[in-house]
Short mmCIF file of C-alpha atoms in Angstrom, two decimals:
data_model
loop_
_atom_site.label_atom_id
_atom_site.label_comp_id
_atom_site.label_asym_id
_atom_site.label_seq_id
_atom_site.Cartn_x
_atom_site.Cartn_y
_atom_site.Cartn_z
CA MET A 20 33.80 -7.92 -21.32
CA THR A 21 33.00 -6.69 -24.56
CA TRP A 22 31.99 -3.42 -26.23
CA SER A 23 28.76 -5.17 -26.73
CA ALA A 24 28.26 -6.03 -22.89
CA VAL A 25 29.10 -2.29 -22.38
CA LEU A 26 26.49 -0.59 -24.71
CA LEU A 27 23.68 -3.09 -23.26
CA VAL A 28 24.48 -1.85 -20.13
CA THR A 29 24.47 1.54 -21.14
CA ALA A 30 21.20 1.63 -22.80
CA VAL A 31 19.50 -0.79 -20.01
CA VAL A 32 20.77 1.95 -17.40
CA TRP A 33 19.82 4.86 -19.80
CA ALA A 34 16.35 3.39 -20.20
CA ILE A 35 16.20 2.74 -16.29
CA SER A 36 17.07 6.60 -15.85
CA VAL A 37 14.33 8.08 -17.63
CA ILE A 38 11.85 6.11 -16.04
CA ARG A 39 9.64 7.68 -13.42
CA SER A 40 7.88 4.67 -11.97
CA VAL A 41 9.61 2.49 -9.54
CA ARG A 42 8.01 -0.69 -10.21
CA LEU A 43 8.85 -0.11 -14.09
CA ARG A 44 12.29 0.55 -13.19
CA ALA A 45 12.06 -2.68 -11.17
CA LEU A 46 10.57 -4.81 -14.53
CA VAL A 47 13.21 -3.19 -16.93
CA TYR A 48 16.15 -3.84 -14.97
CA SER A 49 15.06 -7.64 -14.38
CA LEU A 50 14.76 -8.48 -17.99
CA PRO A 51 17.77 -10.88 -18.62
CA LEU A 52 19.35 -9.16 -20.87
CA PRO A 53 23.12 -9.35 -19.32
CA MET A 54 21.93 -13.11 -18.78
CA THR A 55 21.60 -13.59 -22.51
CA LEU A 56 24.65 -11.88 -23.62
CA ALA A 57 26.86 -13.76 -20.49
CA LEU A 58 25.33 -17.21 -21.65
CA VAL A 59 25.80 -16.57 -25.63
CA SER A 60 29.38 -14.97 -24.75
CA THR A 61 30.76 -17.32 -22.11
CA GLY A 62 29.13 -20.63 -22.88
CA HIS A 63 28.80 -21.49 -19.21
CA PRO A 64 25.82 -23.69 -18.37
CA VAL A 65 23.26 -23.01 -16.08
CA ASP A 66 23.10 -25.08 -13.16
CA GLY A 67 21.87 -24.90 -9.25
CA ALA A 68 24.60 -22.33 -8.52
CA GLN A 69 23.42 -20.11 -11.39
CA LEU A 70 19.89 -20.23 -10.09
CA LEU A 71 21.10 -19.44 -6.53
CA GLY A 72 22.84 -16.46 -8.12
CA VAL A 73 19.26 -14.69 -8.43
CA LEU A 74 19.35 -14.95 -4.52
CA GLY A 75 22.58 -13.08 -4.78
CA LEU A 76 21.49 -10.22 -6.75
CA ASN A 77 18.47 -9.66 -4.54
CA LEU A 78 21.20 -9.74 -1.77
CA PHE A 79 22.88 -7.30 -3.44
CA PHE A 80 20.25 -4.51 -3.97
CA VAL A 81 19.33 -5.28 0.22
CA THR A 82 23.09 -5.01 0.98
CA VAL A 83 23.38 -1.53 -0.76
CA ALA A 84 19.81 -0.61 0.62
CA VAL A 85 20.85 -1.12 4.17
CA THR A 86 24.22 0.41 4.27
CA HIS A 87 23.13 3.60 2.14
CA GLN A 88 20.05 4.34 3.79
CA ARG A 89 20.43 3.16 7.30
CA LEU A 90 24.02 3.22 8.16
CA ARG A 91 24.47 6.40 5.87
CA TRP A 92 27.39 5.19 3.76
CA PRO A 93 28.28 6.78 0.51
CA ILE A 94 26.54 5.30 -2.38
CA LEU A 95 29.70 4.19 -4.24
CA ILE A 96 31.16 2.81 -1.00
CA ALA A 97 27.49 0.87 -0.45
CA ASP A 98 27.84 -0.47 -4.13
CA GLY A 99 31.30 -1.77 -3.35
CA ALA A 100 29.74 -3.75 -0.08
CA GLY A 101 27.23 -5.12 -2.17
CA ILE A 102 29.71 -6.22 -5.01
CA ALA A 103 31.69 -7.95 -2.37
CA VAL A 104 28.32 -9.85 -0.74
CA TYR A 105 28.07 -11.20 -4.32
CA VAL A 106 31.49 -12.12 -4.55
CA ALA A 107 31.64 -13.78 -1.08
CA LEU A 108 28.34 -15.73 -2.31
CA SER A 109 29.28 -16.70 -5.37
CA ALA A 110 32.66 -18.36 -3.86
CA GLY A 111 30.59 -20.65 -1.47
CA LEU A 112 28.46 -21.85 -4.32
CA LEU A 113 31.21 -22.73 -6.57
CA ALA A 114 32.82 -24.65 -3.82
CA VAL A 115 30.39 -26.82 -3.54
CA PRO A 116 28.38 -28.80 -6.01
CA VAL A 117 24.70 -27.50 -5.88
CA PRO A 118 22.19 -30.13 -7.19
CA PHE A 119 19.30 -28.16 -9.71
CA GLU A 120 16.18 -29.83 -8.22
CA GLY A 121 17.25 -28.80 -4.95
CA ALA A 122 18.18 -25.16 -5.82
CA LEU A 123 15.23 -24.60 -7.29
CA ALA A 124 12.88 -25.92 -4.67
CA GLY A 125 14.80 -23.52 -2.09
CA MET A 126 14.40 -20.90 -4.34
CA LEU A 127 10.77 -21.03 -4.51
CA MET A 128 10.18 -21.28 -0.80
CA LEU A 129 12.70 -18.50 -0.19
CA TRP A 130 10.56 -16.22 -2.49
CA SER A 131 7.21 -17.31 -1.01
CA ALA A 132 8.70 -16.51 2.47
CA ALA A 133 9.91 -13.14 1.03
CA MET A 134 6.37 -12.21 -0.42
CA LEU A 135 4.71 -13.10 2.96
CA VAL A 136 7.24 -10.75 4.90
CA LEU A 137 6.60 -7.79 2.01
CA ARG A 138 2.74 -8.51 2.22
CA ARG A 139 2.77 -8.03 6.12
CA ARG A 140 4.91 -4.91 5.67
CA ALA A 141 2.58 -3.58 2.94
CA ARG A 142 -0.39 -3.97 5.34
CA SER A 143 1.15 -2.55 8.24
CA GLY A 144 1.95 0.80 5.98
CA VAL A 145 5.69 0.31 6.50
CA GLU A 146 6.26 0.76 2.61
CA THR A 147 7.05 4.31 1.33
CA ALA A 148 6.00 4.50 -2.34
CA GLY A 149 2.50 4.55 -3.71
CA ALA A 150 0.08 1.55 -4.10
CA ASP A 151 0.90 1.81 -7.85
CA GLY A 152 4.65 2.29 -7.49
CA SER A 153 4.60 5.09 -9.52
CA THR A 154 6.96 7.68 -7.14
CA ASP A 155 8.91 9.85 -9.27
CA ALA A 156 12.30 9.24 -9.69
CA ARG A 157 13.80 11.32 -12.16
CA ARG A 158 15.39 13.96 -9.87
CA ASP A 159 17.92 10.72 -8.97
CA GLY A 160 19.37 11.20 -12.60
CA LEU A 161 23.36 11.80 -12.57
CA PRO A 162 24.91 13.78 -15.32
CA ALA A 163 25.80 12.40 -18.16
CA LEU A 164 29.36 12.37 -18.00
CA LEU A 165 29.27 10.77 -14.53
CA LYS A 166 27.13 8.17 -15.88
CA LEU A 167 29.66 7.52 -18.46
CA VAL A 168 32.64 7.20 -15.96
CA VAL A 169 30.60 5.05 -13.30
CA ILE A 170 29.63 2.67 -16.59
CA PHE A 171 33.11 2.48 -17.77
CA VAL A 172 34.18 1.51 -14.15
CA GLY A 173 31.14 -1.20 -13.51
CA ALA A 174 32.33 -2.60 -17.36
CA LEU A 175 35.97 -2.82 -16.11
CA LEU A 176 35.49 -4.11 -12.56
CA THR A 177 33.37 -6.86 -14.11
CA GLY A 178 36.03 -7.83 -16.49
CA LEU A 179 38.49 -7.82 -13.69
CA LEU A 180 36.28 -10.29 -11.36
CA GLY A 181 35.15 -12.22 -14.27
CA GLY A 182 38.32 -14.67 -13.96
CA LEU A 183 37.01 -15.09 -10.09
CA LEU A 184 33.30 -15.49 -10.74
CA ARG A 185 33.35 -18.09 -13.42
CA GLY A 186 29.83 -19.27 -13.56
CA MET A 187 28.46 -16.85 -11.42
CA VAL A 188 29.14 -14.15 -14.06
CA VAL A 189 25.64 -14.91 -15.56
CA THR A 190 23.89 -13.44 -12.81
CA PHE A 191 26.49 -10.79 -12.06
CA PRO A 192 24.68 -7.04 -11.46
CA TYR A 193 26.13 -5.36 -14.84
CA SER A 194 24.01 -2.58 -14.60
CA GLY A 195 22.93 -3.03 -10.74
CA VAL A 196 25.83 -1.08 -9.58
CA LEU A 197 24.67 1.93 -11.66
CA VAL A 198 20.97 1.23 -11.40
CA ALA A 199 21.51 1.15 -7.39
CA ILE A 200 23.18 4.78 -7.71
CA GLU A 201 20.55 5.87 -9.94
CA ALA A 202 17.45 4.79 -7.76
CA ARG A 203 19.64 5.46 -4.43
CA ARG A 204 16.52 7.53 -2.85
CA GLN A 205 13.97 4.68 -3.77
CA LEU A 206 16.12 1.47 -2.75
CA ALA A 207 14.02 -0.12 -0.40
CA ASP A 208 11.00 0.11 -2.92
CA PHE A 209 13.07 -0.74 -5.93
CA SER A 210 14.45 -4.02 -4.13
CA ARG A 211 10.69 -5.08 -2.82
CA HIS A 212 9.62 -4.93 -6.58
CA PHE A 213 12.82 -7.07 -7.92
CA ALA A 214 12.70 -9.34 -5.34
CA ARG A 215 8.58 -9.69 -6.59
CA ASN A 216 10.27 -10.01 -10.35
CA SER A 217 13.09 -12.38 -9.60
CA LEU A 218 10.33 -15.57 -9.88
CA ALA A 219 10.46 -14.67 -13.67
CA LEU A 220 14.48 -15.02 -13.44
CA VAL A 221 14.15 -18.03 -11.85
CA GLY A 222 11.53 -19.33 -14.61
CA PHE A 223 14.26 -18.02 -16.99
CA LEU A 224 16.81 -20.23 -16.05
CA THR A 225 14.60 -23.20 -15.12
CA ALA A 226 13.81 -23.20 -18.68
CA TYR A 227 17.13 -22.69 -19.89
CA HIS A 228 18.84 -25.31 -17.89
CA TYR A 229 16.37 -27.96 -19.04
CA LEU A 230 16.34 -26.96 -22.79
CA GLN A 231 20.39 -26.29 -22.97
CA ASP A 232 21.16 -29.80 -24.08
CA VAL A 233 18.94 -29.48 -27.37
CA SER A 234 20.93 -26.06 -28.50
CA PRO A 235 21.32 -22.77 -26.73
CA ALA A 236 19.20 -20.83 -29.46
CA VAL A 237 16.09 -22.95 -28.35
CA ALA A 238 17.20 -22.91 -24.51
CA LEU A 239 17.42 -19.07 -24.96
CA GLY A 240 13.88 -18.61 -26.84
CA GLY A 241 12.41 -21.57 -24.06
CA GLY A 242 13.82 -18.80 -21.41
CA TRP A 243 12.17 -15.68 -22.62
CA VAL A 244 9.04 -17.34 -23.14
CA ALA A 245 8.98 -18.77 -19.42
CA PHE A 246 10.32 -15.13 -18.26
CA ALA A 247 7.50 -13.51 -20.57
CA LEU A 248 4.68 -15.92 -18.81
CA VAL A 249 6.17 -15.43 -15.32
CA ALA A 250 6.20 -11.88 -15.38
CA GLY A 251 2.95 -11.59 -16.99
CA ALA A 252 1.12 -13.50 -14.16
CA LEU A 253 2.83 -11.20 -11.72
CA HIS A 254 1.99 -8.09 -13.07
CA LEU A 255 -1.57 -8.89 -14.38
CA ARG A 256 -3.00 -10.49 -11.17
CA PRO A 257 -3.21 -7.28 -9.35
CA ARG A 258 -5.10 -5.46 -11.87
CA ARG A 259 -7.09 -8.19 -12.32
CA ARG A 260 -7.91 -8.27 -8.77
CA ALA A 261 -8.71 -4.29 -9.02
CA ALA A 262 -10.86 -4.75 -12.06
CA ALA A 263 -12.97 -7.73 -10.38
CA ALA A 264 -13.36 -5.44 -7.22
CA GLY A 265 -14.64 -2.83 -9.42
CA PRO A 266 -16.59 0.88 -8.20
CA THR A 267 -19.85 -1.05 -7.44
CA ASP A 268 -18.26 -3.33 -4.64
CA VAL A 269 -17.31 -0.32 -2.60
CA PRO A 270 -19.92 0.95 -0.67
CA GLY A 271 -20.10 4.78 -1.01
CA PRO A 272 -21.10 7.55 1.30
CA ALA A 273 -24.64 7.43 1.86
CA VAL A 274 -26.77 10.55 0.46
CA VAL A 275 -29.62 11.59 3.12
CA SER A 276 -31.81 14.72 1.89
CA GLN A 277 -32.72 17.64 4.84
CA ALA A 278 -36.08 15.58 4.89
CA GLU A 279 -34.77 12.55 5.73
CA ARG A 280 -32.64 14.12 8.37
CA SER A 281 -35.70 16.15 10.11
CA GLY A 282 -37.73 13.46 9.86
CA PRO A 283 -41.54 13.34 8.05
CA ALA A 284 -43.36 16.51 8.63
CA SER A 285 -46.15 16.51 10.75
CA THR A 286 -50.27 16.81 10.00
CA GLU A 287 -51.10 16.07 13.82
CA PRO A 288 -52.24 19.21 16.04
CA ALA A 289 -49.49 20.38 18.23
CA GLY A 290 -52.05 19.71 21.25
CA ARG A 291 -51.55 16.04 21.33
CA ALA A 292 -50.24 14.16 24.07
CA PRO A 293 -46.66 12.92 23.87
CA GLY A 294 -47.17 9.78 25.28
CA ASP A 295 -49.91 9.19 22.23
CA PRO A 296 -48.48 6.16 20.19
CA THR A 297 -49.99 7.92 16.85
CA ARG A 298 -47.77 11.21 17.28
CA THR A 299 -44.95 11.64 14.45
CA ASP A 300 -43.78 15.12 14.87
CA ALA A 301 -40.95 15.32 17.55
CA THR A 302 -40.95 18.90 17.56
CA SER A 303 -44.39 19.66 18.41
CA ALA A 304 -43.43 17.87 21.81
CA ALA A 305 -41.52 20.86 22.77
CA VAL A 306 -44.87 23.16 22.22
CA ALA A 307 -47.36 20.80 23.72
CA LYS A 308 -49.47 21.59 26.56
CA PRO A 309 -48.83 18.92 29.71
CA ALA A 310 -52.44 16.69 29.96
CA THR A 311 -54.79 17.24 32.46
CA PRO A 312 -56.09 14.46 34.72
CA PRO A 313 -59.72 13.51 33.84
CA GLY A 314 -62.15 14.95 36.40
CA THR A 315 -60.34 18.46 36.95
CA ALA A 316 -61.13 21.84 36.00
CA PRO A 317 -58.65 23.24 33.81
CA GLU A 318 -57.71 26.48 35.66
CA ARG A 319 -58.09 25.04 39.27
CA ASN A 320 -55.08 25.13 41.79
CA ALA A 321 -54.60 22.07 43.33
CA GLY A 322 -52.61 23.30 46.29
CA PRO A 323 -53.69 22.94 49.85
CA ALA A 324 -55.46 25.90 51.42
CA ALA A 325 -53.20 28.82 52.12
CA SER A 326 -55.84 31.91 52.30
CA PRO A 327 -56.92 33.02 55.81
CA GLY A 328 -60.13 32.34 55.03
CA GLY A 329 -59.62 28.17 54.67
CA GLY A 330 -60.10 28.00 51.01
CA PRO A 331 -57.96 27.64 48.01
CA GLN A 332 -55.37 30.16 47.22
CA ILE A 333 -56.49 32.10 44.01
CA PRO A 334 -54.11 34.57 42.63
CA ASN A 335 -55.88 38.05 42.11
CA GLY A 336 -57.26 38.71 38.33
CA THR A 337 -57.97 35.11 37.69
CA THR A 338 -61.13 33.33 37.35
CA SER A 339 -62.63 29.84 39.00
CA PHE A 340 -65.19 27.74 38.48
CA ARG A 341 -67.65 26.35 41.01
CA PRO A 342 -69.05 22.78 40.63
CA ASN A 343 -71.99 23.82 39.09
CA GLY A 344 -70.01 25.52 36.39
CA ARG A 345 -70.74 29.24 37.34
CA PRO A 346 -67.71 31.33 37.61
CA ARG A 347 -66.75 32.30 40.62
CA LEU A 348 -65.60 35.79 41.01
CA PRO A 349 -62.01 36.36 42.11
CA LEU A 350 -61.62 37.05 45.87
CA ARG A 351 -60.23 40.69 46.64
CA GLY A 352 -59.27 41.75 50.44
CA VAL A 353 -61.46 39.18 52.12
CA ASP A 354 -61.23 39.57 55.67
CA PRO A 355 -61.49 37.04 58.23
CA PRO A 356 -64.91 36.75 60.10
CA VAL A 357 -64.98 38.23 63.44
CA ALA A 358 -66.31 36.30 66.54
CA ARG A 359 -69.20 38.10 68.58
#
């Protein structure tokens, strides 16, 4: 590995270390800068095995996330496990010929299945980052000296694996070792966003494969154009959906005035019967007098005769009316008739 590659890895990792958004971190890491450097310096052609190397990149981050977050392995050991998985996959891919069209179809199907699973997980609320992926990741930064040591070790490890990886060095996670350490607290979200951006890397390698017979420069230019188009489509699509929804499409809370809560004011007399269909004031029913049956005196007691004289029982101090309309005097101390 050349010094230019070491400087490139340093620049990419440093840019990722100062970015807060996990989504933007994954986008910066997915830029095919190390791939471009590897294709220029080694001259390896892009075939089906290199295309499946994008799958190896995703397996690297998934392995690191599972071993570090679930199995509680130290991050450096988890990085080693991720590199071992990538090397094992590379050895298997280099042992057999892989047709490019078959690898491309398989990658597209795997990417679609992964996006479907991630969408279901997002709907069920499994994700830990915000909807905009703006989780603050600055606290994951390492000291400058430790960063330099890890960069040096990563560059040295890449150089030692160069002879073993051969063509798979194109997709080897050059800066992935340090990026995994830098984003160790958001590895699950970082892996999810990087898996989404992997389609852009597939577009880069596909364009390079079909243009590499023309010239390396044309192939690299076509690859970067394909990457930009696919990445733009992936990242502009959610924003267009959010803009299409708009604030007016979301029903807001209804504002109800105090007059609408209490109902329209009533202008009818309080004595109207509750059963009147023209009645509109619901509160006047509590103070209205009960209706009096027609043909009955307003204050007459309709109970059975309970007085000793056989007449209706009239409470003292009240006034009743005779059938002719004249008032009847209250009965006070009426003695029963005595038989002679």
